Structure formats: C-alpha cells, structure tokens
XYZ file of C-alpha atoms in Angstrom:
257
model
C 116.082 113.314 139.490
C 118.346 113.972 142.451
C 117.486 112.848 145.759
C 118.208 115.675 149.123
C 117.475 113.319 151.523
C 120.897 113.051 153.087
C 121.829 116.870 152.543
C 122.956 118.605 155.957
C 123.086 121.976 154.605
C 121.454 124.042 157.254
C 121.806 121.724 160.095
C 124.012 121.956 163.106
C 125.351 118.921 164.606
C 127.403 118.484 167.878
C 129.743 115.424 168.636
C 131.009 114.323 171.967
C 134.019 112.018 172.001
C 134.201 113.807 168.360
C 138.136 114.469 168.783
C 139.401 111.391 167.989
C 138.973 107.600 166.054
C 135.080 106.876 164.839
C 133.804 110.396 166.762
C 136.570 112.466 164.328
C 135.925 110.600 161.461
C 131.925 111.606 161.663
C 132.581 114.979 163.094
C 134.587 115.774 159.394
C 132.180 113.497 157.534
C 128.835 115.662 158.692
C 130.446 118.538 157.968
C 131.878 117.695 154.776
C 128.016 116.408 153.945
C 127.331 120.156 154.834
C 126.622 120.527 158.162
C 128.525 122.660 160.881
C 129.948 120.777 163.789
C 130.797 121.338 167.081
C 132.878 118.408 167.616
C 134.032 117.644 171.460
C 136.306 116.385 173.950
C 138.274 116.562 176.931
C 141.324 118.308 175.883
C 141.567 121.791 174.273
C 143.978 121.222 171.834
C 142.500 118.298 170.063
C 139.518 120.306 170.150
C 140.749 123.150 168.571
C 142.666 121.012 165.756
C 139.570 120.208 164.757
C 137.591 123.236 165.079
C 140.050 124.813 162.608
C 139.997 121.594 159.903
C 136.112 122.284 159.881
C 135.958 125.601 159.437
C 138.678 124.974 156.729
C 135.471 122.806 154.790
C 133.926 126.264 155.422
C 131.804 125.019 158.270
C 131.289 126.987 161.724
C 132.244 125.089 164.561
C 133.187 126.113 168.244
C 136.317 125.643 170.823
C 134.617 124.147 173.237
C 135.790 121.160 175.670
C 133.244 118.825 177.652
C 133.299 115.600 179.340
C 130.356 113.306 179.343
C 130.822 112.826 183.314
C 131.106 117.126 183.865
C 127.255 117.254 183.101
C 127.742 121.272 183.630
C 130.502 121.425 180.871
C 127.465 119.280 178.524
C 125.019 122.356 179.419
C 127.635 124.694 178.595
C 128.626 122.852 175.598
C 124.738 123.299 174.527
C 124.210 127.001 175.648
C 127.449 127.952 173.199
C 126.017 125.995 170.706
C 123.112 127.321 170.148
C 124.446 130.936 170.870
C 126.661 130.674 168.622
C 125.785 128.282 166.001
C 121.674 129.236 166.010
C 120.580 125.687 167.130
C 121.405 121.837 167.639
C 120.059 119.600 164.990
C 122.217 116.425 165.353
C 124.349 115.103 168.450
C 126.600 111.995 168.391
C 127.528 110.948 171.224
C 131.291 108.746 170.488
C 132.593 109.009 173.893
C 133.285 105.514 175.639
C 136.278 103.199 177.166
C 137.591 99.800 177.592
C 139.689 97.959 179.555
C 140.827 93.806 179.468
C 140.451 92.460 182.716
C 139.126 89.036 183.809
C 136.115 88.963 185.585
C 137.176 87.978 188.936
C 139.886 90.380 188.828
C 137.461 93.500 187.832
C 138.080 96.060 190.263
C 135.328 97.915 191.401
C 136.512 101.099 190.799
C 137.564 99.969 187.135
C 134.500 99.118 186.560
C 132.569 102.066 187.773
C 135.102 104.520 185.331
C 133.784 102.287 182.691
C 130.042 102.520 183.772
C 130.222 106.144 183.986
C 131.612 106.959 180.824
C 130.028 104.794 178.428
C 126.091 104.505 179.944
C 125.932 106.942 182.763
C 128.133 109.356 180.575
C 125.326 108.580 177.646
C 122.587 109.384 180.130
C 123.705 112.781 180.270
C 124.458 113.632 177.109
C 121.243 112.700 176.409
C 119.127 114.362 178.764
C 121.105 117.878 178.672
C 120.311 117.611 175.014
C 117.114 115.301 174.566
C 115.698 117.748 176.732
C 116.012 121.199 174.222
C 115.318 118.599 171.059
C 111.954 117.674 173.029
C 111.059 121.461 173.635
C 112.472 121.969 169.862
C 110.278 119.775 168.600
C 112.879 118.389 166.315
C 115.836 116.013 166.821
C 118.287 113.477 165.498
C 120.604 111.569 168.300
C 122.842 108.879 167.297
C 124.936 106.656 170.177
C 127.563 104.737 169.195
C 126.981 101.334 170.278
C 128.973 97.933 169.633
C 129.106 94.343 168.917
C 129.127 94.388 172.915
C 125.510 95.551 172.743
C 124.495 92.130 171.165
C 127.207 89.586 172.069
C 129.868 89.095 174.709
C 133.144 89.657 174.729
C 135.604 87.488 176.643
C 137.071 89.517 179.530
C 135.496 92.847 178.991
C 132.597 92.651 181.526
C 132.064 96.105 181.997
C 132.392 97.287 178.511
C 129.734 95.054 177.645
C 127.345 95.622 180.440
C 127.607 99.705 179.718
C 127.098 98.734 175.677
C 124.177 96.480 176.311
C 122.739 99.052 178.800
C 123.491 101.771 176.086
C 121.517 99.356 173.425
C 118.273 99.623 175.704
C 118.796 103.425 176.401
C 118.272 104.001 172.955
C 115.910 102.035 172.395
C 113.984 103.534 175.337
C 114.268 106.742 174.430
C 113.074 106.699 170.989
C 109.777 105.114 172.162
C 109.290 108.078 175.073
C 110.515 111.111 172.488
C 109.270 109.699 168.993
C 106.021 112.114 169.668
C 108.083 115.059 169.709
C 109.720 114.619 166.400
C 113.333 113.456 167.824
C 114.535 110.263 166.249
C 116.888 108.200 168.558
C 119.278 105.542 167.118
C 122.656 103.645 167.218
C 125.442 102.808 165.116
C 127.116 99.249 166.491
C 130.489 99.317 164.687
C 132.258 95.484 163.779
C 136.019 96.073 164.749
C 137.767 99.206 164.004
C 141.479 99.555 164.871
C 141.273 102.742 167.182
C 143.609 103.863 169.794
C 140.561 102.547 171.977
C 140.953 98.914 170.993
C 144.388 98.330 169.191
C 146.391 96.686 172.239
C 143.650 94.507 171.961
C 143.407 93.624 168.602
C 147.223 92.884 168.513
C 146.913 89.247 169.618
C 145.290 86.248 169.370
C 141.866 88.334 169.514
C 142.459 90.407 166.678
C 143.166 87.106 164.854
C 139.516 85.712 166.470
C 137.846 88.720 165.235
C 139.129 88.858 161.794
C 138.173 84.811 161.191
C 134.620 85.357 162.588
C 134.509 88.591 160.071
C 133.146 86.980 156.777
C 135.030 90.540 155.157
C 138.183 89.299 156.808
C 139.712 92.790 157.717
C 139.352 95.268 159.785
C 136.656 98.005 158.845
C 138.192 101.761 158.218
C 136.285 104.268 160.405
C 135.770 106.400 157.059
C 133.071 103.479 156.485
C 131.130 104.595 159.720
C 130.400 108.013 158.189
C 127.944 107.137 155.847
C 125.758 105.635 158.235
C 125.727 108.873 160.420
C 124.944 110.715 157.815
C 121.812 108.638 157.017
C 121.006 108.796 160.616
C 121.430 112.425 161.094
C 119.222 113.414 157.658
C 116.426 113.489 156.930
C 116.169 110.322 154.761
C 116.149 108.325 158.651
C 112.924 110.947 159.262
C 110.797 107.329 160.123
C 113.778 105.695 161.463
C 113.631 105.342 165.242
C 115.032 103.154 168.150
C 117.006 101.470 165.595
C 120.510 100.214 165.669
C 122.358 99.960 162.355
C 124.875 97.595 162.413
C 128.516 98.318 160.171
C 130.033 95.246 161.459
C 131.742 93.656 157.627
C 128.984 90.758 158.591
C 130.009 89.953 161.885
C 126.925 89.700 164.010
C 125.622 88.009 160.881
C 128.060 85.406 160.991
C 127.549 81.511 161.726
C 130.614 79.493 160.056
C 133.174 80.758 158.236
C 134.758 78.085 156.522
C-alpha cells in the first residue's frame, strides 16, 4: 500500500529568497513533488529563470519580485498569488545574509542590514502571510534556520543573533497559530557551500567545520529538499514549532576522533 502523505499535488507554495542556493533548490524540489511555486527574489531575471524551469515541470508559477524588507512588495507578492494561482498553501521563507566581522569591529549599520533581513525580514514574511493562513484556516510555513540558531559562530555576531531570534520566532508562532490549523517550523541546515557562505568556508573554517562534521563533507542543498517536502505535506500535519535539523551530525557531535 502506497503512502500520499508527502504528495503536493494541489497545493500552492510560495518561496522567498527562492532564486538562488537552498531557496532554488526547494522551490524546484516542491514543485517537482507536485506543487506549483511561486518562487521569489529581488531581481527579475533570476526570477523569471525560474518561473520558466517550473512551468517547464508543468507547474504554474508567477514573475513576481519581492524583498523581505519592501513589506508592500510581500502583500503584493500574496495578492498575485492567490489571484493567480487560487491560494497559498506553503511559504518558505530562504531569504537571509552574512557577513565576517569581529565583534568589536561590527558596525552598526552592518549589523542592522543583517537584523533586518534575516529576523525583521522573517517577521514580515510571516505576518503578511501568517495572517491569510490564520483567516484560511490552513497553513504550512517553513523558515530556514541554522546551526547559528543553536551554537555560535566565531565572528558572525549578527548572523547568529538574527538566527537565534529566528529559532524563537518560530517557535512562537506555532504555539499562537497551532489553533488555526497552520503548522510553523524550521529547517537548520549543517554547512552548505552557497554563494552565501563560500568565502567563508575557503579557509581554515571550512576545514573546522568539516572535522566537527562526523559526515566529513559538505552537505549538497539537493539534501535539504526532502525535508521541505515533509514539512510542507501533509505527513508534518502534527508537526509544529519544530526545527529539523540536516546538519550530516553536526549539532550532534562531541569528539570526532
């Protein structure tokens, strides 16, 4: 007997930051697990690139760009969305930043871009959209989190403050809308080469990460898909407030050797 749990057929799923590294690789992995995807970002070409790969899986998707600190371009995101594609099931929100910079020598202003576009950036995204899941009844809302949210990481204050916060958002939030049939969770990925991180994994602290990794490699953001997927489905229907880790055993990690 086959199990439909995970089947997205019918659902319509939206993904901010969704135009490039993990947010592109879960944007084409919903929609290859049968969902259609608006999948989002800040510039229109990357958008459309990908707007025409999923509607070559024979998905609908839209040409929309938004920016999770434009909270009228996340309204507008949502109004086309469900104009156009019926509804919004699913959102993933995949935007965030980082910087290396020593403490002492933070900038404010550095650290407020950070700030804003990982946490206050997830604030909006969630309450443009928590907001019409609430009234909907129905929801499925997956952040993308990080070993930052549970650890921290040697000269990336802010990135780990806004993760951490993000950690307790999500948390949060899935207490305050599990009554209205929206589940919220996390997925905390281990370290993924993306154009985010790679200057900094091209040192001594890629080296550190990959010793503390009991895998000992780098993790291939294909293997981040299948945990959005679980989130997004209805097999995670009693799965709330939860954040699932895809670290190759990092945060599980004591000694290596």
């Amino acid at each position: 007997m086959s199990y439909s749990g995970f089947e997205l057929s019918g659902r319509t799923a939206v993904v901010i930051g969704g135009t490039s590294g993990i947010g592109r690789a879960i944007a084409r992995g919903l929609a290859e697990a049968g969902a259609d995807v608006a999948a989002t970002g800040r510039r229109q070409e990357l958008v459309d690139e990908l707007a025409t790969e999923i509607e070559g899986l024979g998905r609908r998707s839209l040409r929309i760009a938004a920016d999770v600190s434009d909270r009228a371009s996340l309204e507008s995101l949502l109004a086309a969305a469900v104009r156009e594609l019926d509804k919004v099931d699913i959102v993933v929100n995949a935007a965030g930043r980082t910087k290396r910079t020593p403490f002492l020598e933070l900038r404010e202003d550095e650290w407020n871009e950070i700030i804003e576009t990982n946490l206050t950036g997830a604030y909006r995204v969630s309450q443009v959209f928590g907001r019409y899941m609430v009234e909907r009844k129905y929801g499925r809302m997956i952040h993308i989190a990080s070993l930052a949210s549970f650890v921290g990481l040697h000269e990336v204050a802010a990135y780990t403050a806004s993760k951490s916060g993000l950690a307790g958002l999500t948390r949060t939030l899935a207490v305050e809308w599990a009554r209205h049939g929206v589940c919220v969770n996390a997925i905390a990925p281990g370290v993924f080469r993306t154009a985010l991180n790679e200057k900094l994994l091209d040192g001594p602290r890629g080296k550190e990460f990959l010793i503390r990794t009991p895998m000992g490699r780098f993790g291939n953001v294909q293997e981040l898909v299948g945990s959005a997927i679980f989130l997004a489905s209805d097999a995670a229907s009693y799965v709330t407030g939860t954040i699932v880790e895809v670290d190759g055993g990092f945060l599980a990690s004591g000694v290596n050797q």
